[in-house]
């Protein structure tokens, strides 16, 4: 994103001369990316709740790649505007969903640190793009197509990382009742087999978003670790020893009671 934004500061000078743009059309070409990002962010939350975080981030990388190729090829200003619009869609999805995915996936002790990485990498991309474009401007005939088309190379790295290494958000999986998948993702991320405590916290945190059937599945997975007290609460230290005391406190049994009938033996009359 940082590379794309800064390359345009230089490339628009050569684009204006190449296509003989008026000031109003020049402003429209630059603004198309912002328009695309604004449009996509208004609906990205609902779509990601429906399809998932990972597919939307993969779509973002594909949009980056396609927009870079189209900008490299652009025969006229209309195609260039379309490429800028697609680029804005990719930017909007990435800016909106990357912090969400980090917040739902990262451990609580490093969540804040990881959420600073998008801003840090964006600033680093701006610096590197300044250096790259400055070097290109020293050439005898600078090419704005090359300045913008190089975005496709970077987007391929983005695509490979999202497809092969990016897991789905455990919280989103739990919200859809896909408990076993969420458990496997957490085990892979945390490097431990015992993630039942964090799974219980995800169900508790979802609150009204979690249906009775989903809660029942969750309880069936962790019921062997439950410890019920007379006060009507579950002691998390005894039930889930891996949870940090200061962050958890005591997990209320209101969610767990939803599945009471699922794990209590039925009496035959």
C-alpha positions as a Markdown table, in Angstrom:
| # | Residue | x | y | z |
|---|---|---|---|---|
| 1 | Unk | 0.0 | 0.0 | 0.0 |
| 2 | Unk | 2.8 | 2.4 | 0.9 |
| 3 | Unk | 4.6 | 1.6 | -2.4 |
| 4 | Unk | 1.4 | 2.2 | -4.4 |
| 5 | Unk | 0.6 | 5.6 | -2.8 |
| 6 | Unk | 4.0 | 7.0 | -3.2 |
| 7 | Unk | 4.6 | 5.8 | -6.7 |
| 8 | Unk | 1.6 | 7.8 | -7.8 |
| 9 | Unk | 3.1 | 11.0 | -6.6 |
| 10 | Unk | 5.8 | 10.6 | -9.3 |
| 11 | Unk | 4.0 | 8.6 | -11.9 |
| 12 | Unk | 1.1 | 11.1 | -12.3 |
| 13 | Unk | 3.6 | 13.6 | -13.7 |
| 14 | Unk | 4.5 | 11.3 | -16.5 |
| 15 | Unk | 0.9 | 10.1 | -17.0 |
| 16 | Unk | -0.3 | 13.6 | -17.5 |
| 17 | Unk | 2.2 | 14.2 | -20.2 |
| 18 | Unk | 1.6 | 10.8 | -21.8 |
| 19 | Unk | -2.2 | 11.1 | -22.0 |
| 20 | Unk | -2.3 | 14.9 | -22.2 |
| 21 | Unk | -4.7 | 15.1 | -19.2 |
| 22 | Unk | -6.5 | 18.2 | -18.0 |
| 23 | Unk | -6.3 | 19.1 | -14.3 |
| 24 | Unk | -9.8 | 17.8 | -13.6 |
| 25 | Unk | -9.2 | 14.4 | -15.2 |
| 26 | Unk | -5.8 | 14.2 | -13.5 |
| 27 | Unk | -7.6 | 14.7 | -10.2 |
| 28 | Unk | -10.1 | 12.0 | -11.1 |
| 29 | Unk | -7.4 | 9.5 | -11.9 |
| 30 | Unk | -5.7 | 10.1 | -8.6 |
| 31 | Unk | -9.0 | 10.0 | -6.6 |
| 32 | Unk | -10.3 | 6.7 | -8.1 |
| 33 | Unk | -8.2 | 4.7 | -5.6 |
| 34 | Unk | -9.7 | 6.6 | -2.7 |
| 35 | Unk | -13.2 | 6.2 | -4.1 |
| 36 | Unk | -12.7 | 2.4 | -4.5 |
| 37 | Unk | -11.3 | 2.1 | -0.9 |
| 38 | Unk | -14.2 | 4.1 | 0.5 |
| 39 | Unk | -16.8 | 2.0 | -1.3 |
| 40 | Unk | -15.3 | -1.3 | -0.3 |
| 41 | Unk | -14.9 | -0.4 | 3.3 |
| 42 | Unk | -18.6 | 0.3 | 3.8 |
| 43 | Unk | -19.4 | -3.4 | 3.1 |
| 44 | Unk | -16.2 | -5.2 | 3.8 |
| 45 | Unk | -17.2 | -5.9 | 7.4 |
| 46 | Unk | -20.4 | -7.6 | 6.6 |
| 47 | Unk | -18.9 | -9.6 | 3.7 |
| 48 | Unk | -16.0 | -10.8 | 5.9 |
| 49 | Unk | -18.5 | -11.9 | 8.6 |
| 50 | Unk | -20.2 | -14.0 | 5.9 |
| 51 | Unk | -17.3 | -15.4 | 3.9 |
| 52 | Unk | -14.5 | -15.1 | 6.5 |
| 53 | Unk | -11.4 | -13.0 | 7.0 |
| 54 | Unk | -8.9 | -15.2 | 5.0 |
| 55 | Unk | -10.9 | -15.3 | 1.7 |
| 56 | Unk | -11.3 | -11.5 | 1.8 |
| 57 | Unk | -7.6 | -11.0 | 2.3 |
| 58 | Unk | -6.8 | -13.3 | -0.6 |
| 59 | Unk | -9.3 | -11.3 | -2.7 |
| 60 | Unk | -7.3 | -8.2 | -1.7 |
| 61 | Unk | -4.1 | -9.6 | -2.9 |
| 62 | Unk | -5.7 | -10.7 | -6.2 |
| 63 | Unk | -7.1 | -7.1 | -6.7 |
| 64 | Unk | -3.6 | -5.7 | -6.1 |
| 65 | Unk | -2.2 | -8.1 | -8.7 |
| 66 | Unk | -4.8 | -7.5 | -11.3 |
| 67 | Unk | -4.7 | -3.7 | -10.8 |
| 68 | Unk | -0.9 | -3.7 | -11.2 |
| 69 | Unk | -1.1 | -5.6 | -14.5 |
| 70 | Unk | -3.9 | -3.4 | -15.8 |
| 71 | Unk | -2.0 | -0.2 | -14.9 |
| 72 | Unk | 1.1 | -1.6 | -16.7 |
| 73 | Unk | -1.0 | -2.2 | -19.8 |
| 74 | Unk | -3.3 | 0.8 | -19.7 |
| 75 | Unk | -3.9 | 2.0 | -23.3 |
| 76 | Unk | -6.0 | 5.0 | -22.3 |
| 77 | Unk | -7.1 | 7.0 | -19.3 |
| 78 | Unk | -10.4 | 5.1 | -18.9 |
| 79 | Unk | -8.6 | 1.7 | -18.4 |
| 80 | Unk | -6.2 | 3.5 | -16.0 |
| 81 | Unk | -9.2 | 4.7 | -14.0 |
| 82 | Unk | -10.5 | 1.2 | -13.8 |
| 83 | Unk | -7.2 | -0.1 | -12.6 |
| 84 | Unk | -7.1 | 2.6 | -10.0 |
| 85 | Unk | -10.5 | 1.6 | -8.8 |
| 86 | Unk | -9.5 | -2.0 | -8.4 |
| 87 | Unk | -6.4 | -0.9 | -6.6 |
| 88 | Unk | -8.6 | 1.0 | -4.2 |
| 89 | Unk | -10.7 | -2.1 | -3.5 |
| 90 | Unk | -7.6 | -4.0 | -2.6 |
| 91 | Unk | -6.3 | -1.2 | -0.3 |
| 92 | Unk | -9.7 | -0.9 | 1.4 |
| 93 | Unk | -9.9 | -4.6 | 2.1 |
| 94 | Unk | -6.4 | -4.8 | 3.5 |
| 95 | Unk | -6.7 | -1.6 | 5.6 |
| 96 | Unk | -10.0 | -2.8 | 7.1 |
| 97 | Unk | -9.4 | -6.6 | 7.6 |
| 98 | Unk | -5.7 | -6.9 | 8.5 |
| 99 | Unk | -6.1 | -5.3 | 11.9 |
| 100 | Unk | -9.3 | -7.3 | 12.5 |
| 101 | Unk | -7.5 | -10.6 | 11.7 |
| 102 | Unk | -4.6 | -9.7 | 13.9 |
| 103 | Unk | -6.9 | -8.8 | 16.8 |
| 104 | Unk | -8.8 | -12.1 | 16.5 |
| 105 | Unk | -5.8 | -14.3 | 16.0 |
| 106 | Unk | -2.8 | -13.0 | 17.9 |
| 107 | Unk | -2.1 | -13.9 | 21.6 |
| 108 | Unk | -3.2 | -11.1 | 23.9 |
| 109 | Unk | 0.3 | -10.4 | 25.2 |
| 110 | Unk | 1.6 | -9.4 | 21.8 |
| 111 | Unk | -1.6 | -8.3 | 20.1 |
| 112 | Unk | -0.8 | -4.6 | 20.4 |
| 113 | Unk | 2.7 | -5.1 | 19.0 |
| 114 | Unk | 1.5 | -7.0 | 16.0 |
| 115 | Unk | -1.2 | -4.4 | 15.3 |
| 116 | Unk | 1.6 | -1.8 | 14.8 |
| 117 | Unk | 3.2 | -3.9 | 12.0 |
| 118 | Unk | 0.8 | -2.8 | 9.2 |
| 119 | Unk | 1.6 | 0.9 | 9.9 |
| 120 | Unk | 5.3 | 0.2 | 10.2 |
| 121 | Unk | 5.4 | -1.8 | 7.0 |
| 122 | Unk | 3.4 | 0.8 | 5.2 |
| 123 | Unk | 5.8 | 3.5 | 6.2 |
| 124 | Unk | 8.7 | 1.2 | 5.2 |
| 125 | Unk | 7.0 | 0.7 | 1.8 |
| 126 | Unk | 6.7 | 4.5 | 1.3 |
| 127 | Unk | 10.4 | 4.9 | 2.0 |
| 128 | Unk | 11.5 | 2.1 | -0.3 |
| 129 | Unk | 9.1 | 3.4 | -3.1 |
| 130 | Unk | 10.7 | 6.9 | -2.8 |
| 131 | Unk | 14.1 | 5.4 | -3.3 |
| 132 | Unk | 13.0 | 3.2 | -6.2 |
| 133 | Unk | 11.1 | 5.9 | -8.1 |
| 134 | Unk | 13.9 | 8.4 | -7.5 |
| 135 | Unk | 16.3 | 6.0 | -9.2 |
| 136 | Unk | 13.9 | 5.5 | -12.1 |
| 137 | Unk | 13.5 | 9.2 | -12.5 |
| 138 | Unk | 17.2 | 9.5 | -13.2 |
| 139 | Unk | 16.8 | 7.3 | -16.3 |
| 140 | Unk | 16.9 | 8.9 | -19.7 |
| 141 | Unk | 13.2 | 8.0 | -20.3 |
| 142 | Unk | 11.4 | 7.2 | -17.0 |
| 143 | Unk | 8.4 | 4.8 | -17.5 |
| 144 | Unk | 5.4 | 5.4 | -15.3 |
| 145 | Unk | 4.1 | 1.9 | -16.4 |
| 146 | Unk | 7.1 | 0.3 | -14.8 |
| 147 | Unk | 6.7 | 2.4 | -11.6 |
| 148 | Unk | 3.1 | 1.2 | -11.2 |
| 149 | Unk | 3.4 | -2.3 | -12.7 |
| 150 | Unk | 5.9 | -3.3 | -10.1 |
| 151 | Unk | 3.0 | -3.5 | -7.7 |
| 152 | Unk | 2.1 | -6.8 | -9.3 |
| 153 | Unk | 5.4 | -8.3 | -8.1 |
| 154 | Unk | 4.8 | -7.3 | -4.5 |
| 155 | Unk | 1.2 | -8.5 | -4.7 |
| 156 | Unk | 2.4 | -12.0 | -5.6 |
| 157 | Unk | 4.3 | -12.2 | -2.4 |
| 158 | Unk | 1.1 | -11.0 | -0.6 |
| 159 | Unk | -0.9 | -13.7 | -2.4 |
| 160 | Unk | 1.5 | -16.5 | -1.6 |
| 161 | Unk | 1.6 | -15.6 | 2.1 |
| 162 | Unk | -2.2 | -15.4 | 2.4 |
| 163 | Unk | -2.9 | -18.6 | 0.6 |
| 164 | Unk | -0.2 | -20.9 | 2.1 |
| 165 | Unk | 0.5 | -19.4 | 5.5 |
| 166 | Unk | -2.5 | -17.3 | 6.7 |
| 167 | Unk | -5.0 | -19.3 | 8.9 |
| 168 | Unk | -8.6 | -18.4 | 9.2 |
| 169 | Unk | -9.6 | -16.4 | 12.3 |
| 170 | Unk | -10.4 | -18.7 | 15.2 |
| 171 | Unk | -13.1 | -16.3 | 16.4 |
| 172 | Unk | -14.8 | -16.3 | 13.1 |
| 173 | Unk | -14.7 | -20.1 | 12.9 |
| 174 | Unk | -16.3 | -20.3 | 16.4 |
| 175 | Unk | -19.0 | -17.8 | 15.4 |
| 176 | Unk | -19.9 | -20.2 | 12.5 |
| 177 | Unk | -20.0 | -23.2 | 14.8 |
| 178 | Unk | -16.9 | -24.7 | 13.2 |
| 179 | Unk | -15.3 | -25.6 | 16.5 |
| 180 | Unk | -13.0 | -28.4 | 15.4 |
| 181 | Unk | -11.4 | -26.2 | 12.8 |
| 182 | Unk | -11.0 | -23.3 | 15.3 |
| 183 | Unk | -9.4 | -25.7 | 17.7 |
| 184 | Unk | -6.9 | -26.9 | 15.1 |
| 185 | Unk | -6.0 | -23.3 | 14.1 |
| 186 | Unk | -5.4 | -22.4 | 17.7 |
| 187 | Unk | -3.3 | -25.4 | 18.4 |
| 188 | Unk | -1.2 | -24.5 | 15.3 |
| 189 | Unk | -0.9 | -20.9 | 16.3 |
| 190 | Unk | -0.2 | -21.5 | 20.0 |
| 191 | Unk | 2.0 | -24.6 | 19.6 |
| 192 | Unk | 0.1 | -26.5 | 22.2 |
| 193 | Unk | -2.6 | -29.2 | 22.3 |
| 194 | Unk | -4.5 | -27.7 | 25.2 |
| 195 | Unk | -6.5 | -24.7 | 23.9 |
| 196 | Unk | -9.8 | -25.6 | 25.4 |
| 197 | Unk | -9.6 | -22.6 | 27.8 |
| 198 | Unk | -9.2 | -20.1 | 24.9 |
| 199 | Unk | -11.9 | -21.9 | 23.0 |
| 200 | Unk | -14.3 | -21.3 | 26.0 |
| 201 | Unk | -13.3 | -17.7 | 26.1 |
| 202 | Unk | -14.1 | -17.3 | 22.4 |
| 203 | Unk | -17.6 | -18.7 | 23.0 |
| 204 | Unk | -18.1 | -16.5 | 26.1 |
| 205 | Unk | -16.9 | -13.5 | 24.2 |
| 206 | Unk | -19.3 | -14.0 | 21.3 |
| 207 | Unk | -22.2 | -13.8 | 23.7 |
| 208 | Unk | -25.5 | -13.5 | 21.8 |
| 209 | Unk | -23.8 | -14.2 | 18.5 |
| 210 | Unk | -23.4 | -17.9 | 19.6 |
| 211 | Unk | -26.4 | -20.1 | 19.1 |
| 212 | Unk | -27.5 | -22.9 | 21.4 |
| 213 | Unk | -26.2 | -25.6 | 19.0 |
| 214 | Unk | -22.8 | -23.9 | 18.7 |
| 215 | Unk | -22.5 | -23.7 | 22.5 |
| 216 | Unk | -23.5 | -27.3 | 22.8 |
| 217 | Unk | -20.7 | -28.4 | 20.5 |
| 218 | Unk | -18.2 | -26.3 | 22.4 |
| 219 | Unk | -19.2 | -27.8 | 25.7 |
| 220 | Unk | -19.0 | -31.3 | 24.4 |
| 221 | Unk | -15.4 | -30.6 | 23.5 |
| 222 | Unk | -14.3 | -29.3 | 26.9 |
| 223 | Unk | -16.8 | -30.9 | 29.3 |
| 224 | Unk | -14.1 | -33.3 | 30.8 |
| 225 | Unk | -12.3 | -30.2 | 32.1 |
| 226 | Unk | -15.2 | -28.4 | 33.7 |
| 227 | Unk | -15.3 | -27.8 | 37.4 |
| 228 | Unk | -18.6 | -26.5 | 38.8 |
| 229 | Unk | -18.8 | -24.8 | 42.2 |
| 230 | Unk | -21.7 | -24.1 | 44.5 |
| 231 | Unk | -21.7 | -20.5 | 43.6 |
| 232 | Unk | -22.8 | -21.3 | 40.1 |
| 233 | Unk | -19.5 | -20.3 | 38.6 |
| 234 | Unk | -16.7 | -22.2 | 37.0 |
| 235 | Unk | -13.3 | -21.9 | 38.5 |
| 236 | Unk | -11.1 | -21.2 | 35.4 |
| 237 | Unk | -7.9 | -21.9 | 37.3 |
| 238 | Unk | -9.0 | -25.5 | 38.0 |
| 239 | Unk | -10.9 | -26.1 | 34.7 |
| 240 | Unk | -8.4 | -24.4 | 32.3 |
| 241 | Unk | -5.0 | -24.1 | 34.0 |
| 242 | Unk | -3.4 | -22.5 | 31.0 |
| 243 | Unk | -5.4 | -19.2 | 31.2 |
| 244 | Unk | -3.8 | -16.0 | 32.6 |
| 245 | Unk | -5.6 | -15.2 | 35.9 |
| 246 | Unk | -5.5 | -11.4 | 35.5 |
| 247 | Unk | -7.1 | -11.4 | 32.1 |
| 248 | Unk | -9.7 | -14.1 | 32.7 |
| 249 | Unk | -10.9 | -13.7 | 36.3 |
| 250 | Unk | -13.7 | -16.1 | 36.5 |
| 251 | Unk | -15.6 | -17.4 | 33.5 |
| 252 | Unk | -19.4 | -17.3 | 34.2 |
| 253 | Unk | -21.4 | -20.4 | 33.6 |
| 254 | Unk | -24.1 | -18.5 | 31.7 |
| 255 | Unk | -22.8 | -19.7 | 28.4 |
| 256 | Unk | -21.9 | -23.2 | 29.6 |
| 257 | Unk | -25.4 | -23.7 | 31.0 |
| 258 | Unk | -26.8 | -23.4 | 27.5 |
| 259 | Unk | -25.5 | -26.8 | 26.8 |
| 260 | Unk | -26.4 | -28.4 | 30.1 |
| 261 | Unk | -28.7 | -30.9 | 28.5 |
| 262 | Unk | -26.1 | -31.8 | 25.9 |
| 263 | Unk | -23.7 | -33.2 | 28.5 |
| 264 | Unk | -25.9 | -34.4 | 31.3 |
| 265 | Unk | -26.8 | -38.0 | 31.0 |
| 266 | Unk | -30.5 | -38.5 | 30.2 |
| 267 | Unk | -32.6 | -40.5 | 32.6 |
| 268 | Unk | -34.7 | -43.4 | 31.3 |
| 269 | Unk | -38.2 | -43.6 | 32.9 |
